[in-house]
XYZ file of C-alpha atoms in Angstrom:
600
model
C -18.098 -3.579 28.308
C -17.285 -5.656 31.366
C -13.775 -6.884 32.013
C -12.988 -10.416 31.007
C -10.409 -11.183 33.661
C -7.322 -13.391 33.983
C -7.797 -17.073 34.752
C -6.726 -19.538 37.435
C -5.716 -23.097 36.566
C -8.345 -25.782 36.809
C -8.135 -29.519 36.266
C -11.060 -29.586 33.819
C -10.021 -28.652 30.272
C -12.286 -28.946 27.227
C -10.907 -29.329 23.702
C -11.777 -26.478 21.399
C -14.021 -27.863 18.617
C -12.902 -27.851 14.990
C -14.786 -25.540 12.622
C -16.099 -26.334 9.164
C -14.386 -24.831 6.129
C -17.364 -22.518 5.634
C -17.017 -21.169 9.171
C -13.275 -20.708 8.711
C -14.011 -18.627 5.594
C -16.605 -16.560 7.453
C -14.025 -15.805 10.160
C -11.811 -13.908 7.730
C -14.222 -12.558 5.112
C -13.790 -9.046 6.474
C -10.075 -9.295 5.735
C -10.979 -9.303 2.030
C -12.342 -5.772 2.362
C -9.484 -4.612 4.586
C -6.907 -5.878 2.126
C -8.766 -4.323 -0.794
C -8.282 -1.031 1.002
C -4.618 -1.879 1.580
C -4.252 -2.823 -2.088
C -5.620 0.563 -3.126
C -3.328 2.291 -0.656
C -0.197 0.325 -1.569
C -0.656 0.833 -5.303
C -1.766 4.476 -5.221
C -0.643 6.324 -2.071
C 2.717 7.344 -3.576
C 0.956 8.326 -6.780
C -1.636 10.423 -4.894
C 0.961 12.175 -2.764
C 3.037 12.893 -5.886
C -0.047 14.396 -7.540
C -0.389 16.626 -4.469
C 3.211 17.821 -4.906
C 5.469 15.355 -3.048
C 8.881 14.514 -4.541
C 10.318 11.008 -4.767
C 12.805 11.356 -1.896
C 9.980 12.576 0.401
C 7.667 9.616 -0.168
C 9.073 7.262 2.454
C 8.558 9.917 5.152
C 4.860 10.163 4.330
C 4.551 6.381 4.405
C 5.763 6.425 8.027
C 2.188 7.234 9.020
C 1.188 3.585 8.555
C 3.795 1.855 10.740
C 3.614 4.499 13.476
C -0.135 4.033 13.822
C 0.306 0.256 13.808
C 2.991 0.472 16.475
C 0.625 2.326 18.795
C -2.781 0.923 17.902
C -2.396 -2.840 17.488
C -1.070 -3.878 20.943
C -3.622 -1.607 22.645
C -6.510 -3.022 20.620
C -5.191 -6.553 21.209
C -5.011 -6.066 24.984
C -8.469 -4.491 25.069
C -9.911 -7.333 23.019
C -8.384 -9.916 25.357
C -9.970 -8.255 28.374
C -13.377 -6.987 27.276
C -16.710 -8.492 26.330
C -19.883 -6.910 24.986
C -23.046 -7.692 23.042
C -21.100 -8.088 19.786
C -18.296 -10.117 21.419
C -14.656 -9.377 22.187
C -13.154 -8.768 18.716
C -16.083 -7.728 16.502
C -16.714 -4.278 18.048
C -13.172 -3.210 17.194
C -13.103 -4.202 13.562
C -16.567 -2.670 13.049
C -15.392 0.727 14.318
C -12.158 0.353 12.346
C -14.064 -0.425 9.151
C -16.223 2.697 9.397
C -13.214 4.954 9.976
C -11.187 3.241 7.231
C -14.026 3.777 4.739
C -13.999 7.495 5.571
C -10.237 7.562 5.010
C -10.636 5.879 1.619
C -13.213 8.461 0.565
C -11.364 11.528 1.835
C -7.712 10.759 0.928
C -7.998 11.213 -2.871
C -10.239 14.258 -2.303
C -7.844 16.138 -0.030
C -7.504 18.937 -2.583
C -11.289 19.348 -2.751
C -11.638 19.410 1.033
C -8.771 21.888 1.389
C -10.550 24.275 -0.970
C -9.182 27.256 -2.829
C -8.389 29.141 0.375
C -5.766 26.602 1.498
C -4.121 25.829 -1.832
C -1.396 28.439 -1.382
C -0.912 27.760 2.344
C 2.233 26.006 3.555
C 3.378 24.594 6.875
C 6.931 23.359 7.439
C 7.571 23.587 3.702
C 4.635 21.417 2.646
C 1.350 22.541 1.134
C -1.873 22.382 3.146
C -3.254 19.928 0.579
C -0.331 17.575 1.110
C -0.726 17.822 4.893
C -4.415 17.044 4.568
C -3.574 14.011 2.451
C -1.176 12.819 5.148
C -3.870 13.285 7.825
C -6.371 11.167 5.913
C -3.669 8.590 5.188
C -3.078 8.442 8.957
C -6.822 8.005 9.591
C -6.979 5.195 7.061
C -3.904 3.437 8.451
C -5.014 3.695 12.073
C -8.406 2.320 11.107
C -6.925 -0.588 9.146
C -4.869 -1.451 12.218
C -7.918 -1.268 14.492
C -9.652 -3.792 12.238
C -6.692 -5.995 11.310
C -5.390 -7.109 14.709
C -8.784 -8.419 15.918
C -9.072 -10.539 12.750
C -5.694 -12.166 13.436
C -6.683 -12.789 17.053
C -10.139 -14.053 16.046
C -8.557 -16.942 14.134
C -6.537 -17.851 17.236
C -9.633 -17.506 19.432
C -11.980 -19.638 17.355
C -9.744 -22.366 15.909
C -7.929 -25.181 17.709
C -4.178 -25.108 17.132
C -4.395 -28.092 14.794
C -6.418 -25.883 12.403
C -4.102 -22.882 12.736
C -2.290 -23.307 9.415
C -5.625 -23.866 7.645
C -7.126 -20.756 9.259
C -4.265 -18.469 8.279
C -4.077 -20.038 4.797
C -7.756 -19.248 4.220
C -7.124 -15.763 5.552
C -4.277 -15.420 3.040
C -6.584 -16.491 0.203
C -9.173 -13.855 1.110
C -6.472 -11.235 1.637
C -5.137 -12.015 -1.847
C -8.576 -11.725 -3.461
C -9.090 -8.325 -1.843
C -5.626 -7.115 -2.789
C -6.107 -8.221 -6.415
C -9.350 -6.245 -6.633
C -7.759 -3.192 -5.031
C -4.634 -3.328 -7.184
C -6.398 -3.764 -10.529
C -9.423 -1.524 -9.972
C -7.886 1.757 -11.252
C -6.719 0.007 -14.440
C -10.127 -1.657 -14.917
C -12.012 1.605 -14.469
C -9.729 3.258 -17.009
C -9.614 0.590 -19.721
C -13.045 -1.005 -19.350
C -15.227 1.879 -18.202
C -13.303 4.731 -19.824
C -12.728 6.715 -16.626
C -9.719 8.960 -17.247
C -6.347 8.352 -15.607
C -5.104 11.876 -16.440
C -5.399 14.182 -13.423
C -5.874 17.918 -13.422
C -2.701 19.439 -11.972
C -2.721 19.169 -8.190
C -5.566 16.656 -8.195
C -5.926 12.867 -8.345
C -6.847 10.979 -11.514
C -10.601 10.207 -11.689
C -10.074 6.440 -12.048
C -8.146 6.418 -8.749
C -10.810 8.471 -6.947
C -13.626 6.141 -8.021
C -11.543 3.092 -7.105
C -11.320 4.364 -3.535
C -15.104 4.851 -3.417
C -15.693 1.252 -4.506
C -13.110 0.028 -1.993
C -14.912 1.811 0.853
C -18.222 0.135 -0.018
C -16.718 -3.370 -0.228
C -14.787 -2.847 3.022
C -17.968 -2.090 4.981
C -19.918 -4.925 3.323
C -17.361 -7.660 4.081
C -16.840 -6.575 7.706
C -20.603 -6.688 8.279
C -20.679 -10.167 6.726
C -18.224 -11.529 9.307
C -20.070 -9.795 12.140
C -23.377 -11.373 11.108
C -22.085 -14.904 10.410
C -19.695 -15.451 13.352
C -20.599 -15.888 17.016
C -17.587 -15.557 19.306
C -17.017 -17.837 22.299
C -18.069 -16.160 25.576
C -15.579 -15.834 28.482
C -16.831 -18.946 30.263
C -16.147 -21.089 27.175
C -12.594 -19.742 26.940
C -12.115 -20.724 30.579
C -13.170 -24.291 29.769
C -10.834 -24.500 26.753
C -7.899 -23.462 28.953
C -8.910 -25.496 31.989
C -9.169 -22.299 34.034
C -11.663 -20.397 36.124
C -12.343 -16.683 35.999
C -11.027 -14.291 38.584
C -11.762 -10.582 38.575
C -8.634 -8.520 38.898
C -7.938 -5.048 37.564
C -4.539 -4.430 35.981
C -2.811 -1.551 34.174
C -3.038 -2.051 30.408
C 0.286 -0.412 29.490
C 2.143 -2.163 32.291
C 0.685 -5.473 31.093
C 1.779 -4.808 27.494
C 5.299 -3.922 28.691
C 5.558 -7.063 30.866
C 4.212 -9.282 28.089
C 6.735 -7.787 25.662
C 9.597 -8.675 27.994
C 8.225 -12.206 28.413
C 7.971 -13.016 24.703
C 8.465 -16.722 23.995
C 11.779 -17.684 22.361
C 10.069 -18.673 19.116
C 8.442 -15.247 18.913
C 11.806 -13.549 19.380
C 13.369 -15.600 16.581
C 10.433 -14.914 14.298
C 10.848 -11.217 15.087
C 14.082 -11.052 13.048
C 12.422 -12.856 10.159
C 9.549 -10.373 10.226
C 11.909 -7.396 10.472
C 13.803 -8.168 7.264
C 10.688 -9.381 5.405
C 8.722 -6.207 6.034
C 11.708 -3.966 5.338
C 11.690 -5.409 1.824
C 7.919 -5.165 1.446
C 7.862 -1.509 2.520
C 10.565 -0.714 -0.028
C 8.475 -2.308 -2.762
C 5.223 -0.574 -1.820
C 6.762 2.903 -1.605
C 9.101 2.925 -4.593
C 7.706 0.598 -7.266
C 5.777 3.282 -9.168
C 8.760 5.624 -9.445
C 11.159 2.743 -10.098
C 9.048 1.424 -12.972
C 8.542 4.944 -14.328
C 12.315 5.477 -14.426
C 13.539 1.994 -15.327
C 10.839 0.910 -17.802
C 9.013 4.015 -19.073
C 12.074 6.306 -19.135
C 10.364 9.401 -17.695
C 13.370 11.624 -18.293
C 14.247 14.699 -20.317
C 17.199 14.842 -22.678
C 19.757 17.593 -22.159
C 18.453 19.696 -25.073
C 14.864 19.579 -23.846
C 16.030 20.331 -20.313
C 17.859 23.496 -21.405
C 14.958 24.512 -23.661
C 12.523 24.123 -20.777
C 14.647 26.185 -18.364
C 15.005 28.918 -20.974
C 11.264 29.014 -21.649
C 10.387 29.152 -17.965
C 12.779 32.004 -17.279
C 11.201 33.992 -20.134
C 7.646 33.596 -18.804
C 5.921 36.902 -17.984
C 4.522 36.401 -14.466
C 2.985 39.877 -14.077
C -0.547 38.584 -14.673
C -0.240 35.539 -12.379
C -2.365 35.370 -9.273
C -0.811 34.263 -5.946
C -1.566 30.577 -6.457
C -0.270 30.471 -10.013
C 2.851 32.464 -9.139
C 3.632 30.009 -6.365
C 3.247 27.132 -8.843
C 5.595 28.883 -11.236
C 8.296 29.322 -8.601
C 7.895 25.687 -7.540
C 8.255 24.625 -11.165
C 11.451 26.622 -11.635
C 12.891 25.395 -8.331
C 12.051 21.777 -9.161
C 13.593 22.082 -12.598
C 16.840 23.587 -11.323
C 17.137 20.887 -8.646
C 16.668 17.975 -11.038
C 19.473 15.431 -10.840
C 20.816 13.832 -14.019
C 20.509 10.052 -14.187
C 23.492 10.098 -16.532
C 25.455 12.816 -18.330
C 22.499 14.085 -20.332
C 19.282 12.718 -18.760
C 17.025 14.444 -16.223
C 14.150 12.995 -14.231
C 10.642 14.312 -14.661
C 9.007 15.268 -11.329
C 5.775 16.664 -9.928
C 6.742 20.258 -10.750
C 7.256 19.553 -14.435
C 4.107 17.443 -14.716
C 1.978 20.179 -13.140
C 2.956 23.472 -14.736
C 1.912 22.430 -18.233
C -1.683 21.896 -17.123
C -1.586 25.077 -15.027
C -0.916 27.137 -18.118
C 2.529 28.402 -17.153
C 4.011 27.439 -20.524
C 0.850 27.225 -22.589
C -2.793 27.764 -21.783
C -4.762 24.509 -22.094
C -7.622 26.409 -23.730
C -5.350 27.494 -26.596
C -4.296 23.903 -27.211
C -7.956 22.855 -27.131
C -8.884 25.509 -29.692
C -6.219 24.044 -31.978
C -7.557 20.525 -31.309
C -11.077 21.589 -32.337
C -9.779 23.195 -35.529
C -7.768 20.077 -36.309
C -10.811 17.827 -35.809
C -12.834 19.976 -38.189
C -10.119 20.021 -40.842
C -8.908 16.403 -40.498
C -11.703 14.326 -38.959
C -10.107 11.122 -40.267
C -7.376 11.527 -37.625
C -9.890 11.312 -34.787
C -10.507 7.629 -34.589
C -10.024 5.277 -31.672
C -8.109 6.784 -28.808
C -8.154 10.343 -30.185
C -11.928 10.261 -30.533
C -12.330 8.928 -26.978
C -9.997 11.572 -25.544
C -11.721 14.313 -27.498
C -15.137 13.292 -26.173
C -13.855 13.083 -22.580
C -12.367 16.585 -22.712
C -15.473 17.994 -24.410
C -17.646 16.400 -21.729
C -15.523 18.014 -19.015
C -15.809 21.410 -20.674
C -19.595 21.022 -20.997
C -19.780 20.336 -17.252
C -17.662 23.397 -16.482
C -14.618 21.415 -15.358
C -11.010 22.400 -15.942
C -9.492 21.484 -19.296
C -6.865 18.740 -19.446
C -6.201 18.133 -23.111
C -3.929 15.115 -22.626
C -0.770 13.954 -24.343
C -2.474 12.052 -27.190
C -4.414 15.091 -28.439
C -1.461 17.395 -27.849
C 0.757 15.100 -29.923
C -1.792 15.182 -32.757
C -1.765 18.974 -32.730
C 2.030 18.977 -32.577
C 2.193 16.839 -35.727
C -0.521 18.591 -37.732
C -1.075 21.947 -36.004
C 0.715 25.270 -35.851
C 1.268 26.315 -32.215
C 4.877 27.351 -31.746
C 6.718 25.419 -29.029
C 4.080 22.703 -28.798
C 6.674 20.005 -29.405
C 8.234 20.530 -25.973
C 4.820 20.731 -24.326
C 3.824 17.484 -25.988
C 6.955 15.775 -24.675
C 6.269 17.031 -21.154
C 2.648 15.910 -21.265
C 3.738 12.544 -22.604
C 6.217 12.115 -19.749
C 3.549 13.061 -17.209
C 1.218 10.589 -18.892
C 3.892 7.873 -18.744
C 4.196 8.444 -14.997
C 0.441 7.831 -14.660
C 0.813 4.754 -16.872
C 3.550 3.533 -14.542
C 1.117 4.014 -11.659
C -1.485 1.886 -13.431
C 1.219 -0.680 -14.259
C 2.184 -0.836 -10.582
C -1.421 -1.678 -9.783
C -1.303 -4.482 -12.351
C 1.982 -5.792 -10.906
C 0.572 -5.755 -7.393
C -2.530 -7.493 -8.679
C -0.330 -10.181 -10.254
C 1.671 -10.863 -7.100
C -1.553 -11.043 -5.108
C -3.007 -13.458 -7.669
C 0.103 -15.638 -7.327
C -0.319 -15.417 -3.536
C -3.934 -16.511 -3.928
C -2.908 -19.612 -5.876
C 0.016 -20.424 -3.596
C -2.129 -20.018 -0.475
C -3.983 -23.210 -1.447
C -0.632 -25.037 -1.402
C 0.629 -23.718 1.942
C -1.123 -26.282 4.124
C -0.225 -29.391 2.045
C 3.349 -28.182 1.484
C 3.796 -27.541 5.204
C 2.538 -31.047 5.970
C 4.853 -32.582 3.356
C 7.958 -30.672 4.520
C 7.553 -28.149 7.356
C 6.239 -24.680 7.941
C 9.832 -23.551 8.375
C 10.914 -24.865 4.976
C 7.908 -23.337 3.192
C 8.645 -19.915 4.678
C 12.391 -20.140 3.981
C 11.927 -21.089 0.318
C 9.165 -18.527 -0.208
C 11.200 -15.639 1.155
C 14.191 -16.606 -0.999
C 11.993 -16.504 -4.113
C 10.548 -13.155 -3.058
C 14.000 -11.639 -2.617
C 15.117 -12.864 -6.027
C 11.930 -11.439 -7.548
C 12.544 -7.948 -6.173
C 16.222 -7.982 -7.171
C 15.317 -9.046 -10.723
C 13.285 -5.842 -11.306
C 16.571 -3.987 -11.742
C 17.170 -5.925 -14.970
C 13.652 -5.607 -16.468
C 13.266 -2.718 -18.952
C 10.202 -3.967 -20.806
C 6.760 -3.707 -19.186
C 5.707 -6.994 -20.822
C 8.080 -8.954 -18.568
C 7.458 -7.292 -15.215
C 5.022 -10.039 -14.254
C 7.848 -12.577 -14.126
C 9.445 -10.789 -11.162
C 6.098 -10.751 -9.377
C 5.904 -14.570 -9.247
C 8.512 -14.794 -6.501
C 7.061 -11.776 -4.689
C 3.600 -13.370 -4.715
C 4.881 -16.631 -3.268
C 6.702 -14.729 -0.519
C 3.638 -12.596 0.221
C 1.410 -15.657 0.651
C 3.846 -17.178 3.121
C 4.390 -13.896 5.016
C 0.651 -13.599 5.591
C 0.294 -17.109 7.002
C 3.421 -18.974 8.089
C 4.768 -16.638 10.798
C 1.380 -16.719 12.521
C 0.993 -20.470 12.112
C 4.445 -20.882 13.689
C 3.658 -18.343 16.392
C 0.338 -19.538 17.849
C 1.913 -22.797 19.079
C 3.825 -20.804 21.676
C 1.181 -18.251 22.787
C -1.138 -18.546 25.806
C -4.765 -18.483 24.645
C -5.817 -15.772 27.095
C -3.147 -13.404 25.684
C -3.652 -14.127 21.989
C -4.716 -10.565 21.159
C -1.977 -8.692 22.970
C 0.780 -10.969 21.633
C -0.539 -10.579 18.093
C -0.329 -6.824 18.671
C 3.206 -7.064 20.078
C 4.205 -9.270 17.135
C 3.127 -6.382 14.948
C 6.041 -4.359 16.404
C 8.341 -6.366 14.154
C 6.239 -5.473 11.140
C 6.076 -1.727 11.773
C 9.540 -0.996 13.246
C 11.391 -1.993 10.029
C 8.985 0.181 8.057
C 9.681 3.138 10.349
C 13.448 2.677 10.004
C 13.098 2.282 6.237
C 10.951 5.392 6.055
C 13.615 7.500 7.740
C 16.616 6.193 5.824
C 15.096 5.304 2.429
C 14.699 8.814 1.001
C 18.152 10.081 2.041
C 19.826 6.915 0.704
C 18.066 7.195 -2.662
C 18.873 10.901 -2.924
C 22.493 10.772 -1.721
C 23.746 7.402 -2.988
C 21.455 6.478 -5.904
C 20.933 9.935 -7.438
C 17.131 9.658 -7.005
C 17.155 6.443 -9.077
C 14.884 4.407 -6.810
C 15.146 1.054 -8.638
C 18.546 0.530 -6.966
C 16.958 0.832 -3.538
C 14.200 -1.545 -4.604
C 16.919 -4.138 -5.213
C 18.233 -3.359 -1.721
C 14.798 -4.389 -0.392
C 15.168 -7.714 -2.186
C 18.473 -8.340 -0.430
C 16.756 -7.818 2.920
C 14.120 -10.394 2.012
C 16.869 -12.926 1.285
C 18.285 -12.195 4.747
C 14.835 -12.846 6.211
C 14.891 -16.278 4.577
C 18.251 -17.079 6.183
C 17.012 -16.039 9.636
C 14.076 -18.464 9.202
C 16.590 -21.307 9.559
C 16.972 -20.395 13.245
C 13.414 -21.544 14.029
C 13.453 -24.865 15.911
C 11.556 -27.119 13.532
C 12.977 -29.736 11.136
C 13.140 -28.612 7.517
C 11.901 -31.864 5.996
C 10.292 -33.813 8.795
C 7.175 -32.159 10.128
C 6.645 -33.490 13.680
C 3.349 -34.838 14.951
C 3.493 -32.300 17.759
C 5.037 -28.912 16.908
C 8.213 -27.933 18.748
C 7.435 -25.053 21.080
C 10.359 -22.899 22.181
């Protein structure tokens, strides 16, 4: 690619033409696929890492992969896009490469255990299993790739649209983002309830409905990126020169020095928006990381009573480990360690964790095959019991056995055997399997909640442009963030899954505004020939709060909230309210939108 160099002022300046609504949609169609991938990641990354053995207070550290890659990748890609040109254009080559790599990340992340193989299952590095490290590596690949694709799409809107269409462009982008996020959030639940793909994982693996969701997401991601590439023709360098009233001049500069200088020269409006972004994204990161565990604890009550806790410890300590192989013995010791380290949520309640949910399926307390033998006998003796869900579960397990897969009987069948069968100690096993199942149900419920807030964002995105014209962009963003903060805080008081959607209304409104209004406010103050690099620098104030949150979130939850993450989720809501208050510092009237925007 040849350098597309800085410009010198010229008296001739051509107005950038307005684009039709269809062209505006084509500009951002690829964002639908990117956000579908993000929706899958946001709703399932914590769940996947937990399935691979991560504990709740470790999750925020693993999520640091995303903001760190964004911190590094986006300004570099933005600067390169501003200063390069090739056959595909200036932005399209980057989001094409990013899409291919992101699709690979989507395919490999939920299959980390398969790729690690049997030889690495018992391997550890710095206290974490090789499978968990591999999952983190693929999460990093996926995040870096999303960032490679995302920044050029933001800059493309600034490149192609005149400033008067900026709010429209980012509103349309928000609509497409919301559609993709809805699909990504709901897909695991749809595959489970509509297509019957199981949401019960084999210990140490990811549930089949999640794995297939990631496959579908990879296909849609590639398809939508290719659609934008085919339908959009970017302006060549000479046209940009005309729009700015400049002429080209070839001059080589140092990329990193340029990024540093541009960071120091940020416009005042960008600096004020930086604080708004910081507190907004601190709250969002809290929600994405901790919702599944918060809902599991606060709504589904995935805890053991004191009697069951003592019974479980006693049973584990009596287990004869002489016949265990290396891998199984390691799982046993992890189970015992995890059980001993459980913190009570009150005087007689103990949280379920990955250790407890795994050793039942691994046969440490009871061999799955023995439970299945009892299930088969029960079906033969009382076939009337096996109707509806029991029949479906029975057929799924039988199909797995026929294919030579591992047996995972499931809590519904285990409960049936507990009630009508004769295996001693099955009552405790049934409770454990039910708690593990409830954690998976909480994961599916999180996907539904995220789908709801993205659906609300989709609806509200249509109102952003008219509301901003009737009041101001500043007012819309202020009010939206306030509602989002209240929504997150309200989750603390919701203990019934049927009412979780109410909290998501405010979150959805805030999300729609976060995706559009800061950028609509920002582009007024940015030079056109530095649109890409400033969009990348603006991303600093998205990723830095996530990095800080990632470092402090786990220790705070563990030390101050006794691993009860819903309290920290409320803390994220408070930060979103603070973001709303900082919006008031933007120089723009709250209720009198000016004909010409105020540029600071």
